[in-house]
Amino acid sequence: MEQEKQEKQEEQEEQEKQEKQEEQEEQEKQEKQEEQEKQEEQQEQEDQQEQQEQEKQEKQEKQEEQEEQEKQEKQEKQEETPRPWKRILSAITVLIIVTIGGVLGPILQTNESDPKSTFLSRCKKFNQYDCQKLWDAFQQAYVNKDPCKVPVEAYDPLIAAAPFKPQCNKMMFWSKTKVVVHGFTAKRKDCFVTLEDTLLGYSLNGLTWCGKKGSNDTFTTGCPRTCENNPVDSFWIRASAAYADVACGDVTAMLSGSTTTPFDPTSTFAKVEVTRFKAPKVRSLNVVMVIQKNAKSNCKNASLQKLKNALHKGITYSCKDVPESRIQECGSKPQIACRTCW
């Protein structure tokens, strides 16, 4: 009788223990669900904020474009002159240019294009730094210097003034795929970011500049590109190094299948960027091989073995052949998730 009573008590205790455990599991499950809902809500807010920022930037760019167009139309209207006088004034203008061209040649050359206004207008779109101070730091690298004697280190103060920020799992590097990669990232900044999408890269992309000994001006013509330490190449080498230094997570590189050596040992990607990827900060390097019509190579190309060998120990490597048409499709359809682009 006593034994039955004890067994019954043990059974009751076991049942209570089980009920308590189930209640605890249910509570943990509910807390986990609430945490997940909270994260999803936070992610939704961040996505909404990012979309609003993008819409704001697009609206600003459209407004600037409209203002520029109105300004141009107004100027054209003001300059409108009766046709006979137009011919006379054109002849006088040509005569003046021919007469004083030899005297004012250097001045006209300096003002032929205005890299400063281009730099400042592009820089202001990011709304992050004092763009005038950045321009001053940029100019100090090359003004009043021999255009073949501007070392990479000359841009250290500029990089320090606007350091690159790590964007883990989104950083895109490229070699011989400039048009394809920028056509893609221009539409899908939610997926990847290249050096040219950053403040400094965007502000100086496509520009040519140099200085001259004894002058504090910025020139845009007559700038050498064949000497090793020219201002333009030195900047891009320094910027590429700084951008690669902050690479983290899963890194992507877009290489060209239209060349016989997709991993060119003489390229900036090979000489400067790859060597700076360090584990464990960088987990993997994922190569996207852009396959166009009449492609000369793919992921089995021998040069890619050198790329694998160059990677820091601990960084995993993968490569996927992706048709250019698929990259373009993914760029034009934001509903396609980034991870499923290739």
XYZ file of C-alpha atoms in Angstrom:
342
model
C 0.000 0.000 0.000
C 2.824 2.351 0.975
C 4.704 1.409 -2.217
C 1.690 2.193 -4.406
C 1.352 5.564 -2.720
C 5.045 6.308 -3.343
C 4.812 5.255 -7.005
C 1.759 7.420 -7.479
C 3.566 10.390 -5.919
C 6.620 9.842 -8.151
C 4.376 9.583 -11.178
C 2.656 12.848 -10.213
C 6.016 14.571 -9.686
C 7.239 13.311 -13.087
C 4.053 14.583 -14.712
C 4.433 17.987 -13.051
C 8.095 18.107 -14.146
C 7.111 17.276 -17.723
C 4.346 19.917 -17.705
C 6.792 22.489 -16.355
C 9.330 21.598 -19.056
C 6.667 21.859 -21.762
C 5.588 25.223 -20.363
C 9.205 26.434 -20.390
C 9.712 25.216 -23.977
C 6.522 26.961 -25.035
C 7.694 30.185 -23.379
C 11.113 29.943 -25.087
C 9.391 29.274 -28.395
C 7.177 32.324 -27.913
C 10.176 34.505 -26.970
C 12.082 33.257 -30.018
C 9.097 34.030 -32.250
C 8.767 37.505 -30.743
C 12.503 38.124 -31.281
C 12.209 36.957 -34.895
C 9.210 39.233 -35.477
C 11.148 42.097 -33.905
C 14.148 41.459 -36.212
C 11.878 41.236 -39.259
C 10.189 44.495 -38.265
C 13.594 46.155 -37.775
C 14.814 44.843 -41.146
C 11.630 46.124 -42.781
C 12.197 49.572 -41.249
C 15.824 49.594 -42.448
C 14.752 48.561 -45.974
C 12.085 51.263 -45.964
C 14.610 53.865 -44.782
C 17.115 52.793 -47.449
C 14.404 53.030 -50.116
C 13.432 56.510 -48.920
C 17.089 57.618 -49.073
C 17.417 56.230 -52.588
C 14.207 57.984 -53.693
C 15.465 61.203 -52.110
C 18.784 60.940 -53.973
C 17.041 60.172 -57.279
C 14.697 63.141 -56.738
C 17.667 65.417 -56.021
C 19.533 64.216 -59.127
C 16.415 64.749 -61.243
C 15.968 68.251 -59.821
C 19.626 69.116 -60.510
C 19.279 67.806 -64.056
C 16.096 69.869 -64.581
C 17.745 73.007 -63.179
C 20.747 72.506 -65.454
C 18.461 72.078 -68.467
C 16.486 75.229 -67.579
C 19.723 77.139 -67.117
C 20.970 75.987 -70.509
C 17.685 76.910 -72.217
C 17.756 80.324 -70.576
C 21.341 80.882 -71.700
C 20.532 79.830 -75.260
C 17.572 82.222 -75.268
C 19.730 85.107 -74.019
C 22.362 84.393 -76.627
C 19.804 84.320 -79.426
C 20.929 86.910 -82.028
C 19.609 87.791 -85.523
C 21.262 85.543 -88.130
C 23.337 88.157 -90.033
C 24.907 89.319 -86.773
C 25.546 85.715 -85.766
C 27.828 85.232 -88.751
C 29.734 88.458 -88.053
C 30.176 87.606 -84.375
C 31.308 84.065 -85.225
C 33.988 85.434 -87.557
C 35.161 87.914 -84.889
C 35.295 85.134 -82.292
C 37.423 82.913 -84.525
C 39.759 85.827 -85.266
C 40.176 86.614 -81.543
C 40.881 82.967 -80.690
C 43.489 82.663 -83.437
C 45.142 85.955 -82.412
C 45.426 85.381 -78.673
C 45.491 81.571 -78.666
C 49.258 81.442 -78.459
C 49.319 83.842 -75.520
C 46.463 82.346 -73.491
C 46.944 78.726 -74.563
C 47.886 77.405 -71.080
C 44.995 79.281 -69.394
C 42.412 77.979 -71.841
C 43.815 74.482 -71.431
C 43.419 74.634 -67.654
C 39.789 75.801 -67.906
C 38.842 73.458 -70.742
C 37.052 71.260 -68.203
C 36.469 71.803 -64.527
C 37.338 68.731 -62.434
C 36.776 70.657 -59.197
C 33.089 71.365 -59.876
C 32.619 67.764 -61.021
C 34.286 66.447 -57.867
C 32.286 68.728 -55.556
C 28.905 68.073 -57.188
C 29.447 64.307 -57.069
C 30.807 64.397 -53.527
C 27.815 66.386 -52.220
C 25.433 63.618 -53.296
C 26.826 61.462 -50.474
C 26.264 64.147 -47.835
C 28.966 62.667 -45.589
C 31.979 64.969 -45.512
C 33.095 68.561 -46.096
C 33.664 68.208 -49.840
C 35.807 71.352 -50.091
C 38.216 69.926 -47.499
C 38.339 66.651 -49.418
C 39.128 68.539 -52.624
C 41.945 70.382 -50.834
C 43.366 67.084 -49.533
C 43.072 65.612 -53.031
C 44.852 68.553 -54.700
C 47.747 68.488 -52.246
C 48.741 65.097 -53.670
C 49.754 66.412 -57.111
C 49.731 70.235 -57.455
C 53.094 71.928 -57.992
C 54.647 68.521 -58.694
C 56.182 66.772 -61.665
C 53.243 64.717 -63.093
C 55.525 61.674 -63.272
C 56.586 61.965 -59.636
C 53.344 61.516 -57.694
C 53.770 58.365 -55.573
C 50.912 56.246 -54.278
C 51.550 57.519 -50.727
C 50.763 61.096 -51.825
C 47.060 60.213 -51.507
C 47.330 58.939 -47.906
C 45.876 62.175 -46.424
C 42.897 61.963 -48.804
C 42.174 58.333 -47.885
C 42.515 59.224 -44.190
C 40.059 62.114 -44.625
C 37.395 59.853 -46.187
C 38.169 56.268 -45.134
C 36.368 53.374 -46.792
C 33.754 51.671 -44.636
C 33.494 47.866 -44.541
C 30.382 46.538 -46.256
C 30.571 42.862 -45.424
C 29.172 40.395 -48.002
C 28.478 43.239 -50.480
C 31.968 44.242 -51.663
C 32.517 43.661 -55.365
C 35.906 43.687 -57.116
C 36.439 43.406 -60.857
C 38.976 43.031 -63.643
C 38.282 43.776 -67.324
C 34.516 43.861 -66.691
C 34.064 47.589 -65.958
C 31.004 48.187 -68.156
C 29.179 45.026 -67.051
C 29.853 45.375 -63.332
C 28.972 49.072 -63.123
C 25.886 48.582 -65.276
C 24.795 46.044 -62.663
C 25.712 47.900 -59.436
C 24.197 51.159 -60.717
C 20.807 49.413 -60.608
C 21.385 47.005 -57.707
C 23.279 48.762 -54.923
C 21.302 46.538 -52.562
C 23.390 43.610 -53.822
C 26.965 44.822 -54.333
C 29.185 47.891 -54.042
C 32.341 48.532 -56.082
C 35.142 50.994 -55.370
C 33.603 53.326 -57.960
C 30.328 53.362 -56.008
C 32.028 54.822 -52.918
C 32.413 58.560 -52.276
C 36.007 58.913 -53.525
C 35.660 56.372 -56.319
C 32.451 57.935 -57.621
C 33.765 61.512 -57.327
C 36.889 60.783 -59.408
C 35.659 58.070 -61.766
C 36.408 58.892 -65.410
C 38.372 62.069 -64.612
C 41.902 62.962 -65.711
C 44.083 65.353 -63.707
C 47.659 66.382 -63.056
C 49.750 69.271 -61.809
C 52.895 70.981 -63.053
C 56.006 72.084 -61.250
C 55.676 75.740 -60.310
C 51.880 75.830 -60.678
C 49.042 75.420 -58.170
C 46.506 74.687 -60.925
C 44.864 71.423 -61.842
C 45.301 70.450 -65.502
C 43.145 68.008 -67.441
C 45.104 67.766 -70.696
C 48.724 66.938 -71.328
C 48.689 64.618 -68.322
C 51.046 61.630 -68.808
C 49.703 58.119 -68.186
C 52.693 56.061 -69.308
C 55.082 56.919 -66.459
C 54.756 54.767 -63.341
C 53.994 57.458 -60.740
C 51.416 59.502 -62.661
C 48.653 61.156 -60.553
C 45.688 59.177 -61.893
C 47.166 55.673 -61.644
C 48.690 56.400 -58.237
C 45.277 57.413 -56.886
C 43.492 54.302 -58.148
C 46.227 52.009 -56.820
C 46.049 53.665 -53.397
C 42.237 53.640 -53.359
C 42.111 49.991 -54.500
C 44.474 49.010 -51.690
C 42.415 50.866 -49.075
C 39.149 49.372 -50.364
C 40.597 45.836 -50.320
C 41.933 46.385 -46.784
C 38.380 46.686 -45.435
C 36.979 43.696 -47.363
C 35.037 41.339 -45.102
C 32.687 38.369 -45.150
C 31.942 36.851 -48.554
C 33.757 38.847 -51.241
C 32.770 38.761 -54.927
C 34.944 39.362 -58.000
C 33.601 39.741 -61.523
C 36.129 38.530 -64.134
C 35.926 38.393 -67.910
C 35.481 35.223 -69.936
C 36.322 37.213 -73.081
C 40.056 37.132 -72.336
C 42.488 34.232 -72.351
C 43.728 35.126 -68.843
C 40.791 36.144 -66.612
C 43.172 36.437 -63.653
C 45.816 38.730 -65.116
C 48.897 38.892 -62.840
C 49.594 42.459 -64.036
C 46.105 43.756 -63.126
C 45.312 45.895 -60.080
C 43.037 43.104 -58.863
C 45.964 40.655 -58.842
C 48.794 42.948 -57.729
C 46.977 45.110 -55.193
C 43.588 43.770 -54.089
C 43.775 39.961 -53.788
C 46.918 40.096 -51.653
C 45.041 42.198 -49.071
C 42.172 39.760 -48.490
C 42.861 38.266 -45.053
C 41.156 35.443 -43.140
C 39.203 35.227 -40.903
C 37.910 38.716 -41.772
C 37.323 37.485 -45.334
C 35.530 34.126 -45.419
C 35.356 33.475 -49.129
C 36.104 34.797 -52.599
C 33.337 34.052 -55.095
C 34.301 34.610 -58.720
C 31.587 35.466 -61.234
C 32.954 34.661 -64.692
C 31.100 36.836 -67.191
C 30.363 34.721 -70.260
C 29.706 36.667 -73.444
C 29.322 35.539 -77.049
C 32.489 33.826 -78.360
C 33.923 33.511 -74.841
C 37.596 32.535 -74.691
C 37.656 31.150 -71.150
C 35.576 29.973 -68.205
C 35.985 28.840 -64.594
C 38.326 26.051 -65.704
C 40.900 28.511 -67.034
C 44.450 27.801 -65.835
C 45.040 31.368 -64.637
C 42.445 30.864 -61.906
C 44.715 28.341 -60.213
C 47.128 31.216 -59.600
C 44.253 33.155 -58.058
C 43.499 30.265 -55.686
C 47.178 30.004 -54.766
C 47.337 33.750 -54.067
C 44.511 33.644 -51.531
C 45.309 33.869 -47.840
C 45.012 30.540 -46.019
C 41.512 30.117 -44.643
C 39.681 31.883 -47.489
C 37.482 29.521 -49.496
C 37.231 29.892 -53.284
C 34.407 29.334 -55.735
C 33.776 30.235 -59.363
C 30.623 30.249 -61.470
C 30.173 30.874 -65.186
C 27.348 33.392 -65.607
C 26.002 34.635 -68.988
C 26.105 38.403 -69.330
C 22.408 38.312 -70.227
C 21.629 36.860 -66.774
C 23.584 39.669 -65.055
C 21.665 42.258 -67.085
C 18.361 40.565 -66.271
C 19.127 40.555 -62.560
C 20.150 44.211 -62.749
C 16.893 45.261 -64.375
C 14.639 43.186 -62.098
C 14.950 44.246 -58.447
C 12.462 41.555 -57.458
C 15.182 38.945 -58.083
C 16.937 38.281 -54.775
C 20.657 39.089 -54.769
C 21.642 35.564 -53.702
C 19.798 34.051 -56.684
C 21.347 36.319 -59.351
C 23.904 33.579 -60.078
